[in-house]
Amino acid sequence: MQSDKKKVYIKTFGCQMNEHDSERIAGLMAEAGYDLSERPDDAQVIILNSCSIREKAYDKLRSEIGRFGSLKKKNPGLVIGVGGCVAQQEGKRLLGGGRLIDFVFGPRAIHKIPEIMERVSVDGRGVVEIGTTDDKMVDANMKRDNGITAWVSIMEGCDNYCSYCVVPYTRGREVSRPSNNIISEIEGLASDGFKEVTLLGQNVSSYGKGLSESVDFPTLLSSIEPIKGIERIRFITSHPRDLSPELIDAMAKLSKVCEHIHLPLQSGSDKILETMNRGYTYEEYRKKVDLIRDRIPSISVSTDIIVGFPGEDRDDFHKTRDAVMGIGFDSIFLFRYSRRPNTAALSLDGHLPEDLKIERLEEILLMQKEITSRKNRSYIGRSAQVLFDGQNSKEEGGIAGRTRTNRVVYAKGDSSLIGHLKEVKIVSSSFASLRGKLLENSINA
Ligand code: SAH
Ligand code: SF4
Ligand code: F3S
């Protein structure tokens, strides 16, 4: 029987923060009487949760607006909303002269969705709520689609003002969430059967700043560790400047904190790191990686690199290349510099042509492919603990999960294993994943 309940289709761009925000949006829309739809063409409301980190993300939003705009021509009753970082940045400009977009809301105004929907139904189009950057973090019911791993927001915003980055302008000032709210959310997740949490923030290592309680990130990790049922704790992203010996200590001591850290380097050149306003030198970064590898030998280290930042000459680029080679990251997210509105880097001298940026990006990409493949090969013959969290859509009877070091592992196995921790023996590897064989008598949590 077909349900006649109203439906909302949500499309998300950007980072985990935005993905997680979409879970909050879905939760609030459910309270407002909307079911989630898999398809835009049977929804009464379409929400695009946008990202502004690079120009390409912004362009994608524009083409999606065009695409859904033609749906609206066929169905004038269709309501289209834009949320996320472009919404915050552009505000009512997004409504434009056309009649495609009906409402706009920023990341700090998500809790106002029920009210926004009410106003849209009464006033028609044109509702804009970008929220204030001083809004405290508001707890909301999420609609999470997987009962095994969950994102948990511990802070919003960013005060770092890296000179290339739009996030401080779209997400606002850094605000930490009180620790008791975080703990009770995770206790709730544990009682719902979740096994893994990923703590989210633009700069998790400065967690606690500005709260009235005395708490920092290592203390927060220690208070999550005892929560029964949660088997793994991850976090993203740590800023290299704020990665303290206390945090490394906590990671080494706490058994549930996984052996993986995402530590964005951005560039290997001190000159570029300084104009990026990153607050560390390459040597300082390198020493922190050495320290963490020394304390936690199995740790996997991933990073973000930007090539083609304004003023990056051949020598600076070679320093980045040498850094990537020298450190040997387990994986890299590689970007070419993209001009963003309001950011300080816009007015720097020495913007580079796109073809040179592409050339540099490809050079590092090729090198990293080799490094990642070699690192993955080193798993062959070893056993690893895997939390299976889904089917392998490309293989009949195949399941997929991750190691504690964040490697994707595929194995043949019954779907009843999904949601459980299992020991596997790694039998082969590729650039993107590992292949494992389930071991008999392995742990089962
Ligand atoms: N808060 C996180 C990451 C935020 S954005 C951190 O600081 O680590 C994720 C990545 O996008 C950044 O680490 C950076 O490498 C990249 N990025 C951000 N702005 C960019 C821009 N204008 N051009 C290209 N890459 C950018
Ligand atoms: Fe952007 Fe820098 Fe903040 Fe990361 S730390 S979100 S790169 S300003
Ligand atoms: Fe994009 Fe905003 Fe995240 S700009 S990367 S969605 S914080």
Short mmCIF file of C-alpha atoms and ligand atoms in Angstrom, two decimals:
data_model
loop_
_atom_site.label_atom_id
_atom_site.label_comp_id
_atom_site.label_asym_id
_atom_site.label_seq_id
_atom_site.Cartn_x
_atom_site.Cartn_y
_atom_site.Cartn_z
CA MET A 1 0.00 0.00 0.00
CA GLN A 2 1.35 3.38 -0.90
CA SER A 3 1.77 5.83 1.97
CA ASP A 4 0.18 9.24 1.40
CA LYS A 5 2.54 10.86 3.91
CA LYS A 6 4.45 13.90 2.66
CA LYS A 7 7.99 13.22 1.53
CA VAL A 8 11.27 15.10 1.60
CA TYR A 9 14.31 14.38 -0.57
CA ILE A 10 17.62 15.53 0.94
CA LYS A 11 20.82 15.81 -1.09
CA THR A 12 24.05 16.45 0.79
CA PHE A 13 27.32 17.92 -0.41
CA GLY A 14 30.54 18.38 1.52
CA CYS A 15 32.06 17.03 4.70
CA GLN A 16 30.94 14.68 7.49
CA MET A 17 29.69 17.70 9.39
CA ASN A 18 27.21 18.36 6.59
CA GLU A 19 26.28 14.67 6.32
CA HIS A 20 25.59 14.72 10.02
CA ASP A 21 23.58 17.95 9.72
CA SER A 22 21.45 16.16 7.12
CA GLU A 23 20.66 13.52 9.73
CA ARG A 24 19.41 16.32 12.00
CA ILE A 25 17.45 17.87 9.12
CA ALA A 26 15.86 14.47 8.38
CA GLY A 27 14.99 14.06 12.08
CA LEU A 28 13.33 17.48 12.25
CA MET A 29 11.49 16.96 8.96
CA ALA A 30 10.16 13.66 10.35
CA GLU A 31 8.80 15.61 13.32
CA ALA A 32 7.18 17.99 10.83
CA GLY A 33 5.43 15.00 9.21
CA TYR A 34 7.77 14.18 6.30
CA ASP A 35 9.15 10.76 5.39
CA LEU A 36 12.52 10.56 3.68
CA SER A 37 12.33 9.87 -0.02
CA GLU A 38 15.01 8.14 -2.07
CA ARG A 39 13.93 9.98 -5.20
CA PRO A 40 13.45 13.67 -5.88
CA ASP A 41 10.51 13.17 -8.22
CA ASP A 42 8.10 11.80 -5.62
CA ALA A 43 8.94 14.39 -2.95
CA GLN A 44 6.94 17.49 -2.05
CA VAL A 45 10.04 19.15 -0.54
CA ILE A 46 13.63 18.99 -1.80
CA ILE A 47 16.46 20.16 0.47
CA LEU A 48 19.97 20.69 -0.86
CA ASN A 49 22.49 20.78 1.97
CA SER A 50 25.29 22.69 0.31
CA CYS A 51 29.08 22.98 0.63
CA SER A 52 31.26 25.92 -0.24
CA ILE A 53 34.75 24.60 0.50
CA ARG A 54 35.93 24.74 -3.12
CA GLU A 55 34.48 26.34 -6.20
CA LYS A 56 33.62 22.92 -7.64
CA ALA A 57 31.30 22.18 -4.71
CA TYR A 58 29.55 25.47 -5.33
CA ASP A 59 29.22 24.76 -9.06
CA LYS A 60 27.65 21.38 -8.29
CA LEU A 61 24.99 23.10 -6.22
CA ARG A 62 24.17 25.45 -9.08
CA SER A 63 23.70 22.58 -11.51
CA GLU A 64 21.52 20.68 -9.02
CA ILE A 65 19.37 23.78 -8.54
CA GLY A 66 18.95 23.87 -12.32
CA ARG A 67 18.03 20.19 -12.43
CA PHE A 68 15.44 20.42 -9.65
CA GLY A 69 14.21 23.68 -11.12
CA SER A 70 13.00 21.78 -14.17
CA LEU A 71 11.11 19.38 -11.89
CA LYS A 72 9.44 22.43 -10.40
CA LYS A 73 8.30 23.60 -13.82
CA LYS A 74 6.39 20.32 -14.12
CA ASN A 75 5.17 20.47 -10.54
CA PRO A 76 4.76 24.07 -9.34
CA GLY A 77 3.78 22.91 -5.83
CA LEU A 78 7.29 21.53 -5.26
CA VAL A 79 9.14 23.34 -2.46
CA ILE A 80 12.93 23.68 -2.73
CA GLY A 81 15.19 24.68 0.17
CA VAL A 82 18.93 25.26 0.34
CA GLY A 83 20.82 24.69 3.60
CA GLY A 84 24.48 24.37 4.51
CA CYS A 85 27.53 26.52 3.92
CA VAL A 86 26.53 28.20 0.64
CA ALA A 87 23.20 29.11 2.25
CA GLN A 88 25.02 30.76 5.14
CA GLN A 89 27.35 32.58 2.77
CA GLU A 90 24.77 33.78 0.26
CA GLY A 91 21.66 34.21 2.42
CA LYS A 92 18.80 35.81 0.59
CA ARG A 93 20.90 36.33 -2.55
CA LEU A 94 20.18 32.65 -3.23
CA LEU A 95 16.50 33.41 -3.70
CA GLY A 96 17.58 35.53 -6.65
CA GLY A 97 15.19 36.83 -9.25
CA GLY A 98 13.91 33.41 -10.32
CA ARG A 99 11.36 31.45 -8.39
CA LEU A 100 13.30 28.24 -7.98
CA ILE A 101 14.29 28.41 -4.32
CA ASP A 102 11.67 28.77 -1.60
CA PHE A 103 13.72 28.80 1.58
CA VAL A 104 17.31 29.19 2.72
CA PHE A 105 18.78 28.19 6.08
CA GLY A 106 22.32 28.17 7.48
CA PRO A 107 24.00 25.39 9.52
CA ARG A 108 23.19 27.24 12.75
CA ALA A 109 19.52 27.57 11.92
CA ILE A 110 18.79 23.86 11.42
CA HIS A 111 16.83 23.69 14.68
CA LYS A 112 14.41 26.22 13.18
CA ILE A 113 13.32 23.84 10.40
CA PRO A 114 9.85 23.08 11.82
CA GLU A 115 9.21 26.82 12.08
CA ILE A 116 10.61 27.42 8.59
CA MET A 117 8.31 24.74 7.13
CA GLU A 118 5.37 26.34 8.90
CA ARG A 119 6.22 29.75 7.49
CA VAL A 120 6.75 28.38 3.98
CA SER A 121 3.30 26.82 4.08
CA VAL A 122 1.72 30.10 5.23
CA ASP A 123 3.78 32.82 3.49
CA GLY A 124 4.75 30.85 0.41
CA ARG A 125 8.32 31.31 -0.67
CA GLY A 126 11.15 33.53 0.45
CA VAL A 127 11.94 32.37 3.99
CA VAL A 128 15.56 32.99 4.96
CA GLU A 129 17.02 31.90 8.32
CA ILE A 130 20.76 31.98 8.45
CA GLY A 131 20.97 31.87 12.26
CA THR A 132 23.48 33.77 14.29
CA THR A 133 27.01 32.58 14.72
CA ASP A 134 26.53 32.99 18.48
CA ASP A 135 23.81 30.37 18.65
CA LYS A 136 24.77 27.68 21.13
CA MET A 137 24.76 24.16 19.80
CA VAL A 138 21.21 22.91 19.87
CA ASP A 139 20.55 19.22 20.47
CA ALA A 140 18.13 17.60 18.08
CA ASN A 141 16.80 14.18 17.27
CA MET A 142 18.77 12.60 14.43
CA LYS A 143 17.62 10.23 11.77
CA ARG A 144 20.64 7.97 11.41
CA ASP A 145 20.50 5.39 8.67
CA ASN A 146 22.93 2.85 10.02
CA GLY A 147 22.61 1.33 13.47
CA ILE A 148 26.30 0.53 13.83
CA THR A 149 28.48 3.61 13.42
CA ALA A 150 27.39 7.13 14.36
CA TRP A 151 28.67 10.67 14.03
CA VAL A 152 28.48 12.76 17.16
CA SER A 153 29.04 16.49 16.95
CA ILE A 154 31.23 17.84 19.76
CA MET A 155 31.81 21.34 18.44
CA GLU A 156 30.71 23.70 15.67
CA GLY A 157 32.56 26.39 13.79
CA CYS A 158 36.20 27.33 13.56
CA ASP A 159 38.32 30.21 14.85
CA ASN A 160 41.47 29.39 12.94
CA TYR A 161 41.06 31.52 9.85
CA CYS A 162 43.42 29.59 7.61
CA SER A 163 43.85 32.12 4.83
CA TYR A 164 42.31 29.91 2.09
CA CYS A 165 39.33 28.63 4.03
CA VAL A 166 35.70 29.68 3.96
CA VAL A 167 34.59 27.61 6.98
CA PRO A 168 35.00 30.34 9.65
CA TYR A 169 32.67 32.49 7.55
CA THR A 170 30.09 29.78 6.92
CA ARG A 171 30.13 27.86 10.20
CA GLY A 172 30.88 30.78 12.47
CA ARG A 173 32.86 30.99 15.68
CA GLU A 174 33.97 27.87 17.49
CA VAL A 175 31.44 26.61 20.03
CA SER A 176 31.94 23.42 22.06
CA ARG A 177 29.05 21.29 23.22
CA PRO A 178 28.80 20.61 26.97
CA SER A 179 30.37 17.25 27.77
CA ASN A 180 27.32 15.84 29.61
CA ASN A 181 25.20 16.31 26.46
CA ILE A 182 27.80 14.46 24.41
CA ILE A 183 28.08 11.64 26.94
CA SER A 184 24.33 11.17 27.23
CA GLU A 185 23.95 11.11 23.44
CA ILE A 186 26.63 8.40 23.22
CA GLU A 187 25.04 6.42 26.07
CA GLY A 188 21.80 6.56 24.10
CA LEU A 189 23.59 5.33 20.98
CA ALA A 190 25.14 2.47 22.95
CA SER A 191 21.74 1.39 24.24
CA ASP A 192 20.43 1.50 20.67
CA GLY A 193 23.16 -0.97 19.70
CA PHE A 194 25.68 1.36 18.02
CA LYS A 195 29.26 0.08 18.22
CA GLU A 196 31.36 2.98 16.96
CA VAL A 197 31.24 6.75 17.36
CA THR A 198 33.11 9.39 15.37
CA LEU A 199 33.41 12.68 17.22
CA LEU A 200 33.03 15.56 14.80
CA GLY A 201 34.38 19.10 14.76
CA GLN A 202 36.50 21.32 12.51
CA ASN A 203 39.18 21.35 15.17
CA VAL A 204 38.44 18.69 17.78
CA SER A 205 41.78 19.08 19.54
CA SER A 206 40.73 22.50 20.86
CA TYR A 207 37.48 21.06 22.31
CA GLY A 208 36.36 22.67 25.57
CA LYS A 209 37.42 26.24 24.82
CA GLY A 210 34.80 28.68 26.12
CA LEU A 211 32.79 26.12 28.12
CA SER A 212 32.06 26.91 31.76
CA GLU A 213 33.16 23.41 32.82
CA SER A 214 36.84 22.51 32.86
CA VAL A 215 37.19 19.91 30.11
CA ASP A 216 39.53 19.34 27.19
CA PHE A 217 39.63 16.80 24.37
CA PRO A 218 41.75 14.12 26.11
CA THR A 219 39.42 14.31 29.16
CA LEU A 220 36.38 13.98 26.91
CA LEU A 221 37.87 10.85 25.32
CA SER A 222 38.51 9.36 28.79
CA SER A 223 34.91 9.91 29.81
CA ILE A 224 33.59 8.21 26.65
CA GLU A 225 35.88 5.17 27.02
CA PRO A 226 33.88 3.50 29.86
CA ILE A 227 30.54 3.62 28.00
CA LYS A 228 29.46 -0.03 27.71
CA GLY A 229 28.56 -1.22 24.22
CA ILE A 230 30.65 1.36 22.37
CA GLU A 231 33.67 -0.55 21.06
CA ARG A 232 35.40 2.07 18.97
CA ILE A 233 35.99 5.81 19.23
CA ARG A 234 37.18 7.91 16.29
CA PHE A 235 37.44 11.65 15.79
CA ILE A 236 37.92 14.11 12.98
CA THR A 237 39.62 16.63 12.47
CA SER A 238 42.64 17.43 14.63
CA HIS A 239 44.66 20.55 13.96
CA PRO A 240 48.41 19.82 14.04
CA ARG A 241 49.06 22.93 16.12
CA ASP A 242 46.74 21.71 18.89
CA LEU A 243 47.83 18.06 18.90
CA SER A 244 49.25 17.83 22.42
CA PRO A 245 51.35 15.16 24.14
CA GLU A 246 48.33 14.70 26.48
CA LEU A 247 46.14 13.79 23.50
CA ILE A 248 48.74 11.35 22.17
CA ASP A 249 48.94 9.87 25.67
CA ALA A 250 45.17 9.47 25.86
CA MET A 251 45.09 7.82 22.42
CA ALA A 252 47.83 5.40 23.49
CA LYS A 253 46.14 4.52 26.79
CA LEU A 254 42.46 4.32 25.85
CA SER A 255 41.78 0.96 24.28
CA LYS A 256 38.65 2.03 22.36
CA VAL A 257 40.29 4.99 20.63
CA CYS A 258 41.23 3.69 17.18
CA GLU A 259 44.74 3.80 15.75
CA HIS A 260 44.04 6.43 13.15
CA ILE A 261 44.57 10.16 13.02
CA HIS A 262 43.66 12.61 10.29
CA LEU A 263 46.18 15.40 10.59
CA PRO A 264 46.01 17.91 7.73
CA LEU A 265 49.50 19.10 6.74
CA GLN A 266 48.42 21.28 3.74
CA SER A 267 51.99 22.07 2.59
CA GLY A 268 55.59 21.03 3.24
CA SER A 269 56.91 24.57 2.78
CA ASP A 270 57.23 26.81 5.84
CA LYS A 271 56.79 29.88 3.68
CA ILE A 272 53.43 28.60 2.39
CA LEU A 273 52.35 27.29 5.82
CA GLU A 274 52.91 30.78 7.15
CA THR A 275 50.87 32.53 4.44
CA MET A 276 48.20 29.88 4.98
CA ASN A 277 48.17 30.95 8.66
CA ARG A 278 48.46 27.35 9.83
CA GLY A 279 50.47 28.08 12.98
CA TYR A 280 53.15 25.36 12.67
CA THR A 281 56.28 24.65 10.67
CA TYR A 282 56.92 21.47 8.73
CA GLU A 283 59.53 20.41 11.30
CA GLU A 284 57.03 20.83 14.16
CA TYR A 285 54.48 18.79 12.23
CA ARG A 286 57.02 16.07 11.46
CA LYS A 287 58.05 15.83 15.13
CA LYS A 288 54.42 15.33 16.17
CA VAL A 289 54.01 12.53 13.65
CA ASP A 290 57.23 10.92 14.92
CA LEU A 291 55.99 11.18 18.49
CA ILE A 292 52.62 9.65 17.74
CA ARG A 293 54.20 6.83 15.70
CA ASP A 294 56.63 6.21 18.51
CA ARG A 295 53.84 5.90 21.11
CA ILE A 296 51.37 4.06 18.86
CA PRO A 297 53.39 2.09 16.30
CA SER A 298 50.35 0.73 14.43
CA ILE A 299 48.81 4.19 13.94
CA SER A 300 47.65 5.14 10.49
CA VAL A 301 48.12 8.80 9.57
CA SER A 302 46.10 10.50 6.85
CA THR A 303 46.30 14.09 5.72
CA ASP A 304 45.00 16.90 3.49
CA ILE A 305 47.29 18.64 1.01
CA ILE A 306 46.61 21.77 -1.03
CA VAL A 307 48.73 22.32 -4.13
CA GLY A 308 48.97 25.54 -6.09
CA PHE A 309 48.44 27.92 -3.19
CA PRO A 310 49.25 31.53 -4.22
CA GLY A 311 53.02 32.08 -4.23
CA GLU A 312 53.85 28.34 -4.33
CA ASP A 313 57.03 28.20 -6.46
CA ARG A 314 58.80 25.05 -7.67
CA ASP A 315 60.89 24.88 -4.54
CA ASP A 316 57.81 25.08 -2.26
CA PHE A 317 56.09 22.40 -4.30
CA HIS A 318 59.15 20.14 -4.05
CA LYS A 319 59.07 20.57 -0.29
CA THR A 320 55.47 19.33 -0.24
CA ARG A 321 56.40 16.44 -2.52
CA ASP A 322 59.36 15.54 -0.28
CA ALA A 323 57.15 15.79 2.81
CA VAL A 324 54.60 13.41 1.30
CA MET A 325 57.38 10.99 0.36
CA GLY A 326 59.25 11.39 3.66
CA ILE A 327 56.29 10.98 6.02
CA GLY A 328 54.64 8.21 4.05
CA PHE A 329 50.97 8.91 4.80
CA ASP A 330 48.51 6.04 4.79
CA SER A 331 46.21 8.17 2.66
CA ILE A 332 45.89 11.71 1.38
CA PHE A 333 43.03 13.99 0.37
CA LEU A 334 44.59 16.15 -2.28
CA PHE A 335 43.16 19.48 -3.44
CA ARG A 336 44.14 22.27 -5.75
CA TYR A 337 43.82 25.70 -4.29
CA SER A 338 40.44 27.27 -5.01
CA ARG A 339 39.56 30.94 -4.47
CA ARG A 340 36.86 31.41 -1.87
CA PRO A 341 34.84 34.51 -1.04
CA ASN A 342 35.92 36.63 1.95
CA THR A 343 39.16 34.69 2.52
CA ALA A 344 42.50 36.44 3.06
CA ALA A 345 44.30 34.39 0.39
CA LEU A 346 42.24 36.07 -2.33
CA SER A 347 44.37 39.18 -2.09
CA LEU A 348 47.74 37.39 -2.06
CA ASP A 349 50.11 37.80 -4.99
CA GLY A 350 51.14 34.92 -7.18
CA HIS A 351 47.90 33.08 -8.00
CA LEU A 352 48.82 30.13 -10.21
CA PRO A 353 47.25 29.00 -13.48
CA GLU A 354 44.92 25.99 -13.25
CA ASP A 355 47.01 23.80 -15.57
CA LEU A 356 50.05 24.15 -13.30
CA LYS A 357 47.92 23.26 -10.25
CA ILE A 358 46.61 20.19 -12.08
CA GLU A 359 50.13 19.13 -13.06
CA ARG A 360 51.31 19.39 -9.45
CA LEU A 361 48.26 17.57 -8.14
CA GLU A 362 48.81 14.71 -10.56
CA GLU A 363 52.46 14.38 -9.63
CA ILE A 364 51.63 13.91 -5.95
CA LEU A 365 48.64 11.71 -6.69
CA LEU A 366 50.80 9.27 -8.64
CA MET A 367 53.39 9.15 -5.89
CA GLN A 368 50.78 8.64 -3.19
CA LYS A 369 49.10 5.82 -5.08
CA GLU A 370 52.35 3.91 -4.84
CA ILE A 371 52.73 4.70 -1.10
CA THR A 372 49.14 3.76 -0.20
CA SER A 373 49.37 0.53 -2.22
CA ARG A 374 52.62 -0.40 -0.49
CA LYS A 375 51.15 0.34 2.96
CA ASN A 376 48.08 -1.74 2.15
CA ARG A 377 50.26 -4.63 0.93
CA SER A 378 51.99 -4.68 4.31
CA TYR A 379 48.70 -5.93 5.83
CA ILE A 380 48.78 -9.15 3.80
CA GLY A 381 49.22 -12.21 6.02
CA ARG A 382 48.36 -10.28 9.17
CA SER A 383 45.16 -10.47 11.13
CA ALA A 384 43.02 -7.42 11.78
CA GLN A 385 39.92 -6.58 13.77
CA VAL A 386 37.08 -5.50 11.49
CA LEU A 387 33.75 -3.91 12.38
CA PHE A 388 31.42 -5.02 9.59
CA ASP A 389 28.90 -2.33 8.76
CA GLY A 390 27.27 -3.31 5.47
CA GLN A 391 26.97 -5.55 2.45
CA ASN A 392 29.48 -5.36 -0.37
CA SER A 393 27.22 -4.20 -3.17
CA LYS A 394 29.68 -5.51 -5.78
CA GLU A 395 29.84 -9.07 -4.51
CA GLU A 396 27.11 -11.60 -3.85
CA GLY A 397 27.46 -12.81 -0.25
CA GLY A 398 30.10 -10.21 0.42
CA ILE A 399 30.30 -7.93 3.46
CA ALA A 400 32.31 -4.78 4.13
CA GLY A 401 33.81 -3.11 7.17
CA ARG A 402 36.79 -1.20 8.49
CA THR A 403 39.90 -1.98 10.49
CA ARG A 404 40.72 0.14 13.52
CA THR A 405 43.23 1.89 11.25
CA ASN A 406 40.35 2.90 8.95
CA ARG A 407 41.10 0.52 6.04
CA VAL A 408 38.10 -0.79 4.12
CA VAL A 409 37.99 -4.60 4.25
CA TYR A 410 35.85 -6.87 2.09
CA ALA A 411 35.16 -10.49 2.98
CA LYS A 412 32.79 -13.31 2.16
CA GLY A 413 30.43 -13.68 5.06
CA ASP A 414 26.89 -14.00 6.25
CA SER A 415 24.97 -10.74 6.63
CA SER A 416 24.32 -11.69 10.28
CA LEU A 417 27.92 -10.60 10.87
CA ILE A 418 27.04 -7.01 10.03
CA GLY A 419 27.21 -4.97 13.22
CA HIS A 420 29.85 -7.22 14.78
CA LEU A 421 33.58 -7.06 15.39
CA LYS A 422 35.45 -9.96 13.82
CA GLU A 423 39.06 -11.00 13.36
CA VAL A 424 40.02 -11.52 9.73
CA LYS A 425 43.19 -12.58 8.03
CA ILE A 426 44.18 -10.18 5.23
CA VAL A 427 44.76 -12.13 2.03
CA SER A 428 45.15 -9.44 -0.63
CA SER A 429 45.11 -5.70 -1.10
CA SER A 430 44.64 -2.93 -3.62
CA PHE A 431 45.07 0.82 -3.59
CA ALA A 432 41.62 1.35 -2.10
CA SER A 433 40.91 -1.66 0.09
CA LEU A 434 41.94 -4.95 1.72
CA ARG A 435 40.48 -8.39 1.24
CA GLY A 436 40.08 -10.55 4.33
CA LYS A 437 39.13 -14.08 5.31
CA LEU A 438 37.13 -14.57 8.50
CA LEU A 439 39.02 -16.39 11.23
CA GLU A 440 37.29 -19.11 13.24
CA ASN A 441 36.67 -18.43 16.93
CA SER A 442 37.22 -14.75 16.46
CA ILE A 443 35.96 -12.19 18.97
CA ASN A 444 32.39 -11.25 18.54
CA ALA A 445 31.12 -8.12 20.21
N1 SAH B 1 38.84 21.68 9.62
C1 SAH B 1 39.56 20.76 8.89
C2 SAH B 1 39.28 20.64 7.41
C3 SAH B 1 38.32 21.49 6.76
S1 SAH B 1 38.14 21.49 5.05
C4 SAH B 1 40.99 21.08 9.07
O1 SAH B 1 41.38 22.19 9.26
O2 SAH B 1 41.73 20.17 8.98
C5 SAH B 1 38.95 20.07 4.44
C6 SAH B 1 40.12 20.38 3.59
O3 SAH B 1 39.76 21.10 2.43
C7 SAH B 1 41.20 21.24 4.24
O4 SAH B 1 42.01 20.54 5.10
C8 SAH B 1 41.94 21.73 3.03
O5 SAH B 1 42.97 20.84 2.65
C9 SAH B 1 40.89 21.76 1.93
N2 SAH B 1 40.52 23.14 1.59
C10 SAH B 1 39.92 24.05 2.36
N3 SAH B 1 39.77 25.22 1.69
C11 SAH B 1 40.31 25.03 0.46
C12 SAH B 1 40.48 25.86 -0.70
N4 SAH B 1 40.08 27.13 -0.70
N5 SAH B 1 41.07 25.33 -1.79
C13 SAH B 1 41.48 24.05 -1.79
N6 SAH B 1 41.35 23.22 -0.74
C14 SAH B 1 40.78 23.71 0.38
FE1 SF4 B 2 39.32 25.83 7.61
FE2 SF4 B 2 41.61 26.02 8.87
FE3 SF4 B 2 39.36 25.97 10.26
FE4 SF4 B 2 40.20 23.80 9.03
S1 SF4 B 2 41.25 24.84 10.71
S2 SF4 B 2 38.13 24.61 9.01
S3 SF4 B 2 41.15 24.57 7.19
S4 SF4 B 2 40.01 27.59 8.88
FE1 F3S B 3 31.84 22.23 2.96
FE2 F3S B 3 30.87 23.57 4.96
FE3 F3S B 3 31.86 21.17 5.36
S1 F3S B 3 32.08 24.40 3.34
S2 F3S B 3 33.44 21.03 3.82
S3 F3S B 3 30.10 21.66 4.16
S4 F3S B 3 32.01 22.89 6.74
#
